[in-house]
């Protein structure tokens, strides 16, 4: 990577601590999109934001909140890691579309329309049937477009994902998943989805969660980077980034929570199994945020140019953030949106 | 008033509508501190903020949200009325100090530590005993000081008010009350409180709610303005503003809600009575926001200079807002606070 390049991770859910924040600095991460909800309702999500406020107060040398691309540039200049909030589920908006703007004001910049299961908005990737975007889903997509919250379909089903791409007036993201041509996990994405995503200006973040990798924990760095090269050939390098899905220091009870929340009485093992229910071990070359430089080296080794490596490692995410997080300007709301933005300045 | 002067109302709780917003424009109000909570818990207060978001979206020509003095200057330049949010009770933070910062991020700039009754933080003006600021109250005052949320003691009891003034590291406000030397209602304030308030740099907003006025609905404009002149002689004109407590178009069920919330089974009439349980009629010279110019004329008629009239009608509130709403800079939190401010820019 070149010295001035941005390093951005499109998704993490660590057991946050000073140790983890120091790993981000050691890995030179300029920004991380962090998950603040899997199954939480609104009030519980606010409690998670309160925890982040305490971490920002306690570790001002390491991290800072970020709601714009400009904040990420400032973080880089200050030698801190910018934290961008996102929801892996729409549970925090409950049945209330007004909570989209409230959560945007609180800094949330990504929301998945569904997490594995059917939601009020869309279908998850583990359901048998996918009836597509719901009535409320159409309204919420429009509201997310309006306020500047990016639609994330990482855990959603095929038809719902294609419809979200079509309905949304702004590009969407698949923050953490891989192509199913490389590893046909239910969570990975078809060529059809990847092409539609790219055609609409969207972004794919490549996941390093072993269940999303060919050969899982034994996946090689070269194999991972060759897969990125094939994807670049298919949809263009400008749509690619990293969304590591790192869950550093999380106990196995957390992956059980991710899979089961409060929705099931039978234990669901998701991509795991009764015999291997916990977090799978990370590949040797990607254990924590300190290993980000390995990815850049791996990309160069499979033939990406220095500028393409920079784009994949963060430049593309930064360009995407640039356009995704500002309120949409429409004739009707322009003045009011300008007011809202300066409201909380 | 001079042409460039600011007109600011330190408190209103109207039945908000396009009609009420147009009255604000007709009265040339540059900013209004609006109440968004009497007894609501956190989630209910968020629902009230959602309603405001809808009004901002619907009436962008008339109103805009404001979180800083700068926003109010912008509103004046744009010919709109700036809306500043405040809580008349601490119920929205429930038992959770982390909600202070969350609500500040959502635009809340004032919070009363108690509303008539004992709260988790302080005592209200209708309690028999006033044990002063509680253990949680001391913590919350420090947190409000840190994030830039102003302590409002309009409905609090004497000792709690004096202790809040002493404990707070930043000036506090009594946004809507009058001196008890003029009209000895339980809600009005003693000379001791007024002097302590002024000595610490605080602000008093004069109320036009008839129960706070000598002769109630029959109070004269001259009598009201002479009272302001006596208060200026006692504590200095620089601490004085208006906090009209206007409740335009509210049905009587709302004053019953203000008084009883969900805390009482017996009907409490507050400053009213069983025979006169509803909202008292406003004085003829102050029926709505359109009558603000009458106050300026009345102040001039009792001998205030043009510049002092400007200060009382809004200049003092603007100066107060200038210092009150920014996060407090401390050695420990400076960088993190700078980050927080730009986070939501």
XYZ file of C-alpha atoms in Angstrom:
690
model
C 0.000 0.000 0.000
C 1.089 3.592 -0.523
C 1.725 5.722 2.568
C -1.269 8.023 2.178
C -3.759 5.200 1.486
C -6.754 4.631 3.743
C -7.245 1.329 5.532
C -10.910 0.628 6.292
C -12.571 -2.500 7.648
C -16.172 -2.812 6.470
C -17.316 -4.869 9.486
C -16.193 -6.068 12.913
C -17.833 -7.216 16.102
C -15.028 -7.650 18.638
C -15.303 -7.946 22.392
C -14.244 -4.296 22.531
C -11.429 -3.375 24.892
C -8.286 -1.275 25.057
C -6.421 -4.328 23.736
C -8.675 -4.544 20.654
C -8.463 -0.774 20.018
C -4.646 -0.990 20.243
C -4.696 -3.845 17.701
C -6.623 -1.549 15.346
C -3.907 1.092 15.718
C -1.145 -1.503 15.198
C -2.922 -2.622 12.017
C -3.092 1.106 10.985
C -6.879 0.918 10.539
C -8.249 4.393 9.795
C -11.881 3.316 10.160
C -13.945 0.327 11.209
C -17.671 -0.210 10.695
C -18.679 -1.792 14.004
C -21.851 -3.760 14.660
C -23.966 -2.440 17.529
C -26.961 -4.755 17.087
C -27.788 -8.357 16.179
C -31.177 -8.851 17.841
C -31.474 -5.840 20.127
C -34.590 -3.684 20.156
C -34.324 0.149 20.201
C -33.689 0.659 23.907
C -31.081 -2.106 24.033
C -29.309 -0.642 21.003
C -29.211 2.742 22.751
C -27.567 1.006 25.725
C -24.917 -0.312 23.314
C -24.371 3.260 22.048
C -23.971 4.379 25.657
C -21.183 1.809 26.049
C -19.486 3.228 22.965
C -19.763 6.739 24.424
C -17.903 5.483 27.501
C -15.185 3.942 25.326
C -14.795 7.201 23.359
C -14.460 9.052 26.663
C -11.986 6.508 28.049
C -9.760 5.957 24.973
C -9.665 9.311 23.139
C -6.120 8.593 21.924
C -7.171 5.420 20.097
C -10.698 5.859 18.718
C -13.224 8.507 17.728
C -16.813 8.396 16.467
C -17.365 9.019 12.763
C -20.485 9.871 10.830
C -18.914 11.151 7.615
C -15.980 10.469 5.304
C -14.552 13.774 6.564
C -14.481 12.355 10.111
C -12.429 9.427 8.788
C -9.944 11.771 7.163
C -9.693 13.635 10.478
C -9.163 10.351 12.347
C -6.290 9.446 10.035
C -4.692 12.861 10.572
C -5.051 12.441 14.336
C -3.683 8.886 14.375
C -6.928 7.404 15.676
C -9.351 4.810 14.331
C -12.747 6.156 13.266
C -15.719 4.101 14.436
C -18.785 3.916 12.158
C -21.909 2.335 13.659
C -24.063 -0.241 11.932
C -26.962 -2.601 12.674
C -26.974 -6.211 11.442
C -30.728 -6.374 11.880
C -33.688 -4.005 11.642
C -34.866 -4.917 15.160
C -33.841 -1.488 16.593
C -36.430 0.320 14.477
C -39.085 -2.052 15.820
C -42.316 -1.192 13.945
C -41.519 2.545 13.863
C -40.136 4.178 10.701
C -39.382 7.370 12.687
C -36.577 5.497 14.458
C -34.558 5.417 11.205
C -33.850 9.157 11.466
C -33.391 8.980 15.262
C -30.743 6.251 14.825
C -29.053 8.185 12.006
C -28.823 11.189 14.335
C -27.225 8.875 16.907
C -24.571 7.981 14.325
C -25.885 4.764 12.735
C -24.818 4.580 9.070
C -25.642 0.963 8.049
C -28.655 -1.266 8.627
C -29.245 -4.812 7.384
C -32.851 -5.278 6.337
C -32.804 -8.843 7.713
C -30.498 -11.088 9.695
C -30.767 -14.760 8.551
C -34.549 -14.854 9.270
C -37.612 -13.103 7.867
C -37.915 -9.562 9.293
C -40.569 -6.879 9.017
C -38.642 -5.588 5.985
C -37.031 -8.453 4.067
C -36.109 -12.124 4.074
C -32.975 -13.630 5.596
C -30.655 -16.072 3.828
C -31.699 -19.097 5.921
C -35.459 -18.951 5.203
C -36.984 -21.522 2.856
C -39.085 -18.938 1.006
C -38.113 -15.403 -0.004
C -41.151 -13.267 -0.837
C -38.973 -10.164 -1.312
C -39.156 -6.687 0.199
C -42.270 -6.105 2.352
C -44.628 -3.125 2.372
C -42.827 -1.657 5.377
C -39.499 -2.559 3.765
C -40.269 -0.296 0.788
C -41.070 2.604 3.104
C -37.947 2.041 5.211
C -35.676 1.858 2.138
C -37.020 5.249 1.043
C -36.476 6.680 4.541
C -32.936 5.250 4.764
C -32.224 6.807 1.356
C -33.553 10.140 2.607
C -31.531 10.390 5.820
C -28.315 8.759 4.584
C -28.291 5.270 6.121
C -26.859 2.556 3.871
C -28.833 -0.610 3.178
C -26.727 -3.684 3.944
C -27.943 -7.072 2.589
C -25.102 -9.300 3.850
C -27.416 -11.726 5.683
C -30.440 -11.375 3.355
C -31.849 -13.795 0.814
C -31.404 -13.580 -2.965
C -34.726 -12.125 -4.116
C -34.911 -9.643 -1.249
C -31.361 -8.513 -2.037
C -32.087 -8.017 -5.745
C -35.276 -6.100 -4.922
C -33.464 -3.903 -2.388
C -30.876 -3.020 -5.036
C -33.675 -2.156 -7.452
C -35.884 -0.191 -5.042
C -33.124 1.791 -3.365
C -32.367 5.125 -5.026
C -28.864 5.048 -3.553
C -26.235 2.310 -3.907
C -26.401 -0.406 -1.264
C -23.674 -2.496 0.367
C -22.981 -6.112 1.153
C -20.525 -5.314 3.916
C -19.319 -8.847 4.714
C -19.780 -11.842 2.403
C -17.929 -13.635 -0.393
C -18.934 -14.855 -3.871
C -20.686 -18.212 -3.865
C -18.768 -19.170 -7.043
C -15.769 -19.570 -4.701
C -17.481 -21.049 -1.636
C -21.178 -21.920 -1.901
C -22.238 -21.033 1.672
C -25.802 -19.780 2.086
C -24.342 -16.486 3.317
C -22.250 -15.980 0.186
C -23.614 -14.206 -2.896
C -24.535 -15.373 -6.398
C -23.057 -13.925 -9.570
C -26.478 -12.383 -10.271
C -26.443 -10.491 -6.989
C -22.813 -9.400 -7.363
C -23.434 -8.070 -10.874
C -26.609 -6.206 -9.881
C -24.810 -4.770 -6.860
C -21.947 -3.437 -8.959
C -24.198 -2.110 -11.725
C -26.017 0.032 -9.194
C -22.785 1.437 -7.739
C -22.785 -0.752 -4.628
C -19.943 -2.237 -2.572
C -18.931 -5.754 -1.542
C -16.772 -6.263 1.545
C -14.893 -9.588 1.507
C -15.365 -11.583 4.678
C -12.647 -13.408 6.587
C -15.036 -15.353 8.794
C -13.943 -18.989 8.238
C -17.449 -20.257 7.422
C -17.423 -17.878 4.435
C -14.017 -19.104 3.202
C -13.100 -22.010 0.927
C -11.365 -24.556 3.217
C -12.609 -22.499 6.174
C -9.837 -22.015 8.764
C -7.312 -23.589 6.386
C -8.001 -21.124 3.591
C -4.754 -19.716 2.206
C -3.977 -16.042 1.757
C -3.202 -16.718 -1.908
C -6.541 -18.500 -2.400
C -8.423 -15.627 -0.746
C -6.656 -13.025 -2.888
C -7.127 -15.013 -6.101
C -10.854 -15.057 -5.348
C -10.747 -11.251 -5.017
C -8.968 -11.041 -8.380
C -11.687 -13.183 -10.011
C -14.377 -10.984 -8.494
C -12.590 -7.868 -9.737
C -12.548 -9.354 -13.230
C -16.284 -10.024 -12.956
C -17.640 -6.768 -11.468
C -14.751 -4.276 -11.373
C -12.216 -3.447 -8.682
C -13.966 -0.190 -7.758
C -16.771 -2.094 -5.983
C -14.531 -4.120 -3.685
C -13.422 -3.670 -0.104
C -12.783 -5.711 3.028
C -15.450 -6.509 5.657
C -13.453 -8.834 7.861
C -16.283 -9.920 10.197
C -13.580 -10.181 12.889
C -14.995 -11.160 16.286
C -11.787 -10.868 18.309
C -11.974 -12.103 21.918
C -15.653 -13.033 21.738
C -16.638 -16.086 23.764
C -18.629 -18.864 22.030
C -21.748 -17.713 23.886
C -21.751 -14.711 21.522
C -21.966 -16.741 18.331
C -24.810 -18.694 19.980
C -26.525 -15.336 20.661
C -25.941 -14.223 17.066
C -27.605 -17.390 15.772
C -30.449 -17.734 18.268
C -31.166 -14.313 19.783
C -34.509 -14.744 21.501
C -36.324 -16.146 18.463
C -35.737 -19.886 18.907
C -36.247 -22.517 21.599
C -34.370 -25.146 19.550
C -30.678 -24.389 19.333
C -29.754 -23.196 15.834
C -26.123 -23.823 14.802
C -26.175 -21.568 11.750
C -23.075 -22.296 9.654
C -21.629 -24.432 12.453
C -22.823 -27.779 13.809
C -23.475 -29.448 17.145
C -19.936 -30.846 16.970
C -18.411 -27.443 16.128
C -20.798 -24.956 17.689
C -18.359 -22.195 18.628
C -16.389 -19.594 16.680
C -14.149 -21.347 14.141
C -10.430 -20.507 14.418
C -9.274 -17.647 12.163
C -6.771 -18.445 9.382
C -3.177 -18.129 10.600
C -2.583 -15.088 8.384
C -5.612 -13.162 9.704
C -5.962 -13.383 13.464
C -6.685 -9.770 14.354
C -6.654 -6.214 13.001
C -2.844 -6.339 13.245
C -2.876 -8.653 10.213
C -4.384 -6.157 7.760
C -0.981 -5.539 6.148
C -0.911 -9.263 5.206
C -3.977 -8.721 3.026
C -2.322 -5.849 1.171
C 0.752 -8.004 0.583
C -1.423 -10.894 -0.603
C -3.274 -8.684 -3.076
C -0.011 -7.386 -4.508
C 1.270 -10.957 -4.806
C -1.667 -12.001 -7.017
C -0.959 -9.090 -9.346
C -3.033 -6.118 -8.200
C -1.364 -2.766 -8.858
C -0.434 -0.600 -5.874
C -3.346 1.748 -6.569
C -5.800 -1.154 -6.834
C -4.510 -2.571 -3.545
C -5.146 0.852 -1.973
C -8.676 0.908 -3.352
C -9.555 -2.541 -2.042
C -7.949 -1.938 1.344
C -9.983 1.239 2.039
C -10.083 3.726 -0.810
C -13.292 2.296 -2.265
C -15.053 2.292 1.100
C -13.991 5.922 1.659
C -15.408 6.975 -1.730
C -18.623 5.096 -0.976
C -18.964 6.709 2.493
C -18.431 10.100 0.838
C -21.770 9.817 -0.947
C -23.727 7.429 1.264
C -23.998 9.190 4.613
C -25.257 12.676 3.773
C -29.014 13.300 3.724
C -30.423 13.055 0.218
C -31.128 16.422 -1.343
C -34.591 16.758 -2.776
C -36.390 19.899 -3.816
C -38.868 19.480 -0.984
C -36.503 18.848 1.894
C -33.308 20.640 1.000
C -33.536 23.472 3.499
C -34.816 21.241 6.244
C -32.015 18.766 5.683
C -29.426 21.497 5.783
C -30.915 22.564 9.087
C -30.836 19.049 10.422
C -27.208 18.607 9.527
C -26.132 21.770 11.283
C -28.515 21.056 14.151
C -26.124 18.665 15.731
C -22.940 20.333 14.552
C -36.385 46.753 19.641
C -33.631 47.407 17.142
C -33.874 45.704 13.758
C -30.974 43.294 14.222
C -32.016 42.202 17.710
C -32.798 38.550 18.456
C -36.205 37.522 19.751
C -36.053 34.301 21.796
C -38.722 32.590 23.876
C -37.222 30.595 26.753
C -40.129 28.127 26.949
C -43.290 27.045 25.147
C -45.455 23.957 24.974
C -48.049 24.628 22.288
C -50.278 22.156 20.512
C -47.839 22.371 17.598
C -49.303 22.974 14.141
C -48.690 25.013 11.026
C -50.889 27.706 12.616
C -48.680 27.885 15.724
C -45.489 27.916 13.634
C -46.926 30.772 11.533
C -47.719 32.699 14.727
C -44.051 32.352 15.705
C -43.017 33.854 12.370
C -45.589 36.662 12.718
C -44.155 37.408 16.175
C -40.671 37.415 14.578
C -39.409 34.766 16.999
C -35.882 33.693 16.047
C -35.812 30.801 18.522
C -38.090 28.970 20.918
C -37.086 26.471 23.595
C -39.843 23.863 23.287
C -40.776 21.273 25.874
C -40.678 17.670 24.636
C -41.330 15.939 27.985
C -43.368 16.348 31.163
C -43.639 12.770 32.418
C -42.488 10.712 29.440
C -39.880 7.983 29.830
C -37.026 7.643 27.295
C -38.884 5.778 24.556
C -41.892 8.108 24.756
C -39.606 11.147 24.538
C -37.980 9.670 21.419
C -41.471 9.346 19.925
C -41.951 13.087 20.606
C -38.653 13.797 18.816
C -39.913 11.721 15.893
C -42.966 13.997 15.715
C -40.662 17.031 15.607
C -38.669 15.415 12.784
C -41.907 15.139 10.838
C -42.719 18.815 11.464
C -39.216 19.851 10.348
C -39.724 17.834 7.190
C -43.201 19.241 6.595
C -42.610 22.942 7.419
C -39.042 23.694 6.312
C -39.987 27.295 5.497
C -41.114 28.025 9.057
C -38.940 26.096 11.502
C -35.580 24.365 11.824
C -33.877 22.395 14.587
C -31.175 24.182 16.582
C -28.498 22.823 18.870
C -26.187 25.844 19.003
C -26.317 29.651 19.097
C -24.901 29.506 15.573
C -27.965 27.561 14.418
C -30.139 30.379 15.806
C -28.164 32.993 13.879
C -28.637 30.885 10.763
C -32.389 30.593 11.442
C -32.671 34.384 11.701
C -30.806 34.830 8.416
C -33.111 32.283 6.753
C -36.315 33.807 8.174
C -37.185 30.682 10.144
C -37.738 29.989 13.840
C -35.062 27.829 15.513
C -36.403 25.077 17.757
C -34.360 24.135 20.842
C -35.458 20.996 22.716
C -35.862 20.752 26.475
C -37.204 18.360 29.107
C -39.326 19.609 32.026
C -38.555 16.450 33.974
C -35.680 13.990 34.292
C -37.978 11.025 33.531
C -36.431 10.462 30.055
C -33.068 9.512 31.546
C -34.838 6.934 33.739
C -32.156 5.489 36.061
C -29.466 5.639 33.357
C -26.872 8.436 33.346
C -25.726 7.353 29.851
C -29.000 8.698 28.458
C -27.872 12.283 29.197
C -25.348 12.147 26.364
C -27.722 10.192 24.086
C -30.394 12.891 24.537
C -27.847 15.667 23.980
C -26.876 13.982 20.695
C -30.584 13.972 19.819
C -30.658 17.754 20.341
C -31.870 18.161 23.942
C -30.311 21.256 25.513
C -32.296 21.753 28.773
C -33.419 19.369 31.488
C -35.298 20.147 34.696
C -33.980 18.066 37.574
C -37.517 17.763 38.970
C -41.069 18.644 37.979
C -43.185 19.621 41.031
C -42.511 16.270 42.773
C -39.460 14.524 44.180
C -37.418 12.922 41.360
C -34.374 10.656 41.355
C -32.266 13.836 41.185
C -33.915 16.672 43.118
C -37.044 17.888 44.874
C -40.015 19.599 43.213
C -41.623 22.809 44.432
C -44.815 21.126 45.689
C -43.154 18.658 48.088
C -43.389 19.301 51.852
C -39.738 18.435 52.445
C -36.742 19.306 50.288
C -33.694 17.169 51.116
C -31.700 18.734 48.261
C -29.773 17.164 45.366
C -29.566 13.346 45.551
C -26.538 11.100 45.024
C -27.625 10.435 41.433
C -28.429 14.147 41.047
C -24.795 15.084 41.718
C -23.595 12.615 39.090
C -26.138 13.820 36.531
C -25.262 17.498 37.097
C -21.629 16.666 36.350
C -22.623 14.734 33.221
C -24.932 17.548 32.011
C -22.049 19.999 32.566
C -19.750 17.734 30.540
C -21.960 17.273 27.485
C -23.524 20.770 27.414
C -27.068 20.287 28.661
C -28.375 23.158 30.789
C -29.847 22.490 34.229
C -33.291 24.082 34.538
C -34.782 24.435 38.046
C -38.087 26.160 37.150
C -40.272 23.584 38.905
C -37.796 22.622 41.665
C -37.842 23.440 45.372
C -35.711 26.084 47.095
C -32.928 24.028 48.684
C -32.551 21.752 45.651
C -32.316 24.849 43.440
C -29.651 26.509 45.602
C -27.653 23.275 45.729
C -27.906 22.792 41.953
C -26.544 26.317 41.452
C -23.674 25.531 43.824
C -22.835 22.053 42.495
C -23.055 22.886 38.797
C -19.782 24.035 37.253
C -21.714 25.852 34.538
C -24.442 28.489 34.947
C -27.943 27.093 35.254
C -31.317 28.498 34.107
C -34.763 29.042 35.518
C -36.412 29.127 32.126
C -39.966 30.052 33.192
C -40.875 31.551 36.589
C -41.291 34.939 38.221
C -40.001 36.454 41.475
C -42.080 35.562 44.541
C -41.651 39.137 45.847
C -44.153 40.074 43.119
C -46.495 37.085 43.261
C -45.900 34.476 45.980
C -46.863 31.325 44.028
C -45.029 28.134 44.992
C -43.595 28.075 41.459
C -42.115 31.570 41.736
C -38.620 32.161 43.123
C -37.294 33.776 46.332
C -34.865 36.686 46.392
C -32.244 34.243 47.731
C -32.609 31.973 44.697
C -32.657 34.879 42.232
C -29.490 36.378 43.700
C -27.632 33.050 43.777
C -28.749 32.388 40.194
C -27.422 35.735 38.976
C -24.167 35.514 40.949
C -23.357 32.227 39.211
C -24.066 33.659 35.753
C -27.490 32.051 35.364
C -30.628 33.173 33.544
C -34.250 33.811 34.555
C -37.008 33.620 31.943
C -40.123 35.575 32.979
C -43.286 33.519 32.704
C -46.585 34.693 31.252
C -48.579 31.744 32.544
C -51.421 33.434 34.477
C -50.902 31.399 37.681
C -47.402 32.940 37.868
C -48.725 36.510 37.426
C -49.987 39.010 39.989
C -53.752 39.295 39.307
C -53.420 36.230 37.069
C -55.315 36.694 33.780
C -55.998 40.347 34.702
C -52.320 41.185 35.118
C -51.456 44.365 33.216
C -48.589 44.745 30.776
C -47.308 47.711 32.834
C -47.422 45.662 36.060
C -45.538 42.791 34.398
C -42.876 45.111 33.008
C -42.473 47.017 36.304
C -41.803 43.656 37.964
C -39.066 43.034 35.382
C -37.571 46.446 36.153
C -37.506 45.661 39.915
C -35.825 42.308 39.170
C -33.252 44.040 36.949
C -32.485 46.424 39.824
C -32.027 43.453 42.140
C -29.909 41.058 40.043
C -28.911 42.896 36.851
C -30.540 43.112 33.441
C -27.990 40.734 31.891
C -29.588 37.722 33.604
C -33.111 38.313 32.328
C -35.104 36.891 29.422
C -38.595 35.721 28.572
C -39.856 32.153 29.091
C -43.482 32.655 28.172
C -44.757 29.163 29.099
C -47.265 29.645 26.254
C -49.482 26.594 25.733
C -51.351 27.790 22.647
C -54.247 25.595 21.491
C -53.737 22.964 24.209
C -56.940 21.376 25.509
C -57.527 21.279 29.283
C -56.722 17.557 29.267
C -53.098 18.604 28.747
C -52.829 20.701 31.912
C -54.373 17.744 33.770
C -51.633 15.523 32.278
C -48.951 18.046 33.260
C -50.161 17.975 36.858
C -50.965 14.284 37.252
C -48.949 12.335 34.716
C -49.221 8.741 35.870
C -48.041 9.393 39.430
C -51.389 10.082 41.163
C -54.760 8.415 41.574
C -56.225 11.484 43.288
C -56.655 14.391 40.887
C -54.071 17.093 41.590
C -55.087 20.620 40.544
C -51.627 22.171 40.894
C -51.960 25.935 40.795
C -55.614 25.640 39.732
C -58.607 24.345 41.675
C -61.560 22.006 41.219
C -63.626 25.052 40.212
C -60.976 26.269 37.757
C -59.173 23.118 36.681
C -58.298 24.071 33.106
C -55.818 26.403 31.491
C -56.449 29.964 32.757
C -57.080 32.566 30.016
C -53.968 34.451 28.876
C -53.817 38.225 29.548
C -55.339 40.205 26.679
C -51.926 41.629 25.699
C -50.250 38.196 25.462
C -52.395 35.624 23.696
C -49.860 34.024 21.369
C -46.367 34.403 19.915
C -47.757 37.220 17.764
C -47.857 39.390 20.900
C -44.110 39.378 21.559
C -43.777 42.927 20.202
C -46.169 44.061 22.995
C -43.606 42.963 25.577
C -40.859 45.005 23.916
C -43.139 48.039 23.884
C -44.063 47.483 27.553
C -40.414 47.258 28.585
C -39.592 50.489 26.772
C -42.600 52.168 28.428
C -41.270 51.405 31.944
C -37.935 52.995 31.085
C -35.653 50.254 29.716
C -33.184 51.514 27.098
C -33.465 50.099 23.577
C -30.369 47.965 24.147
C -31.710 46.604 27.437
C -35.030 45.770 25.746
C -33.058 43.841 23.107
C -31.161 41.950 25.792
C -34.303 40.924 27.674
C -36.203 39.986 24.505
C -33.510 37.574 23.328
C -29.961 38.923 23.411
C -29.290 37.513 26.881
C -30.615 34.063 25.975
C -28.442 34.060 22.844
C -25.323 34.908 24.882
C -26.230 32.212 27.395
C -26.784 29.592 24.672
C -23.402 30.550 23.196
C -21.611 29.097 26.220
C -24.107 26.547 27.535
C -24.511 24.028 24.724
C -20.958 23.093 23.743
C -19.311 20.128 25.471
C -17.140 21.250 28.381
C -13.452 21.203 27.548
C -11.330 19.343 30.044
C -7.781 18.140 29.640
C -8.967 14.535 29.658
C -11.799 14.751 27.171
C -10.870 17.530 24.782
C -9.975 15.429 21.764
C -12.808 13.009 22.334
C -15.299 15.871 22.634
C -14.020 17.468 19.462
C -14.542 14.128 17.786
C -18.025 13.818 19.188
C -19.010 17.254 17.933
C -17.829 16.592 14.422
C -19.240 13.065 14.566
C -22.700 14.257 13.832
C -21.786 17.244 11.670
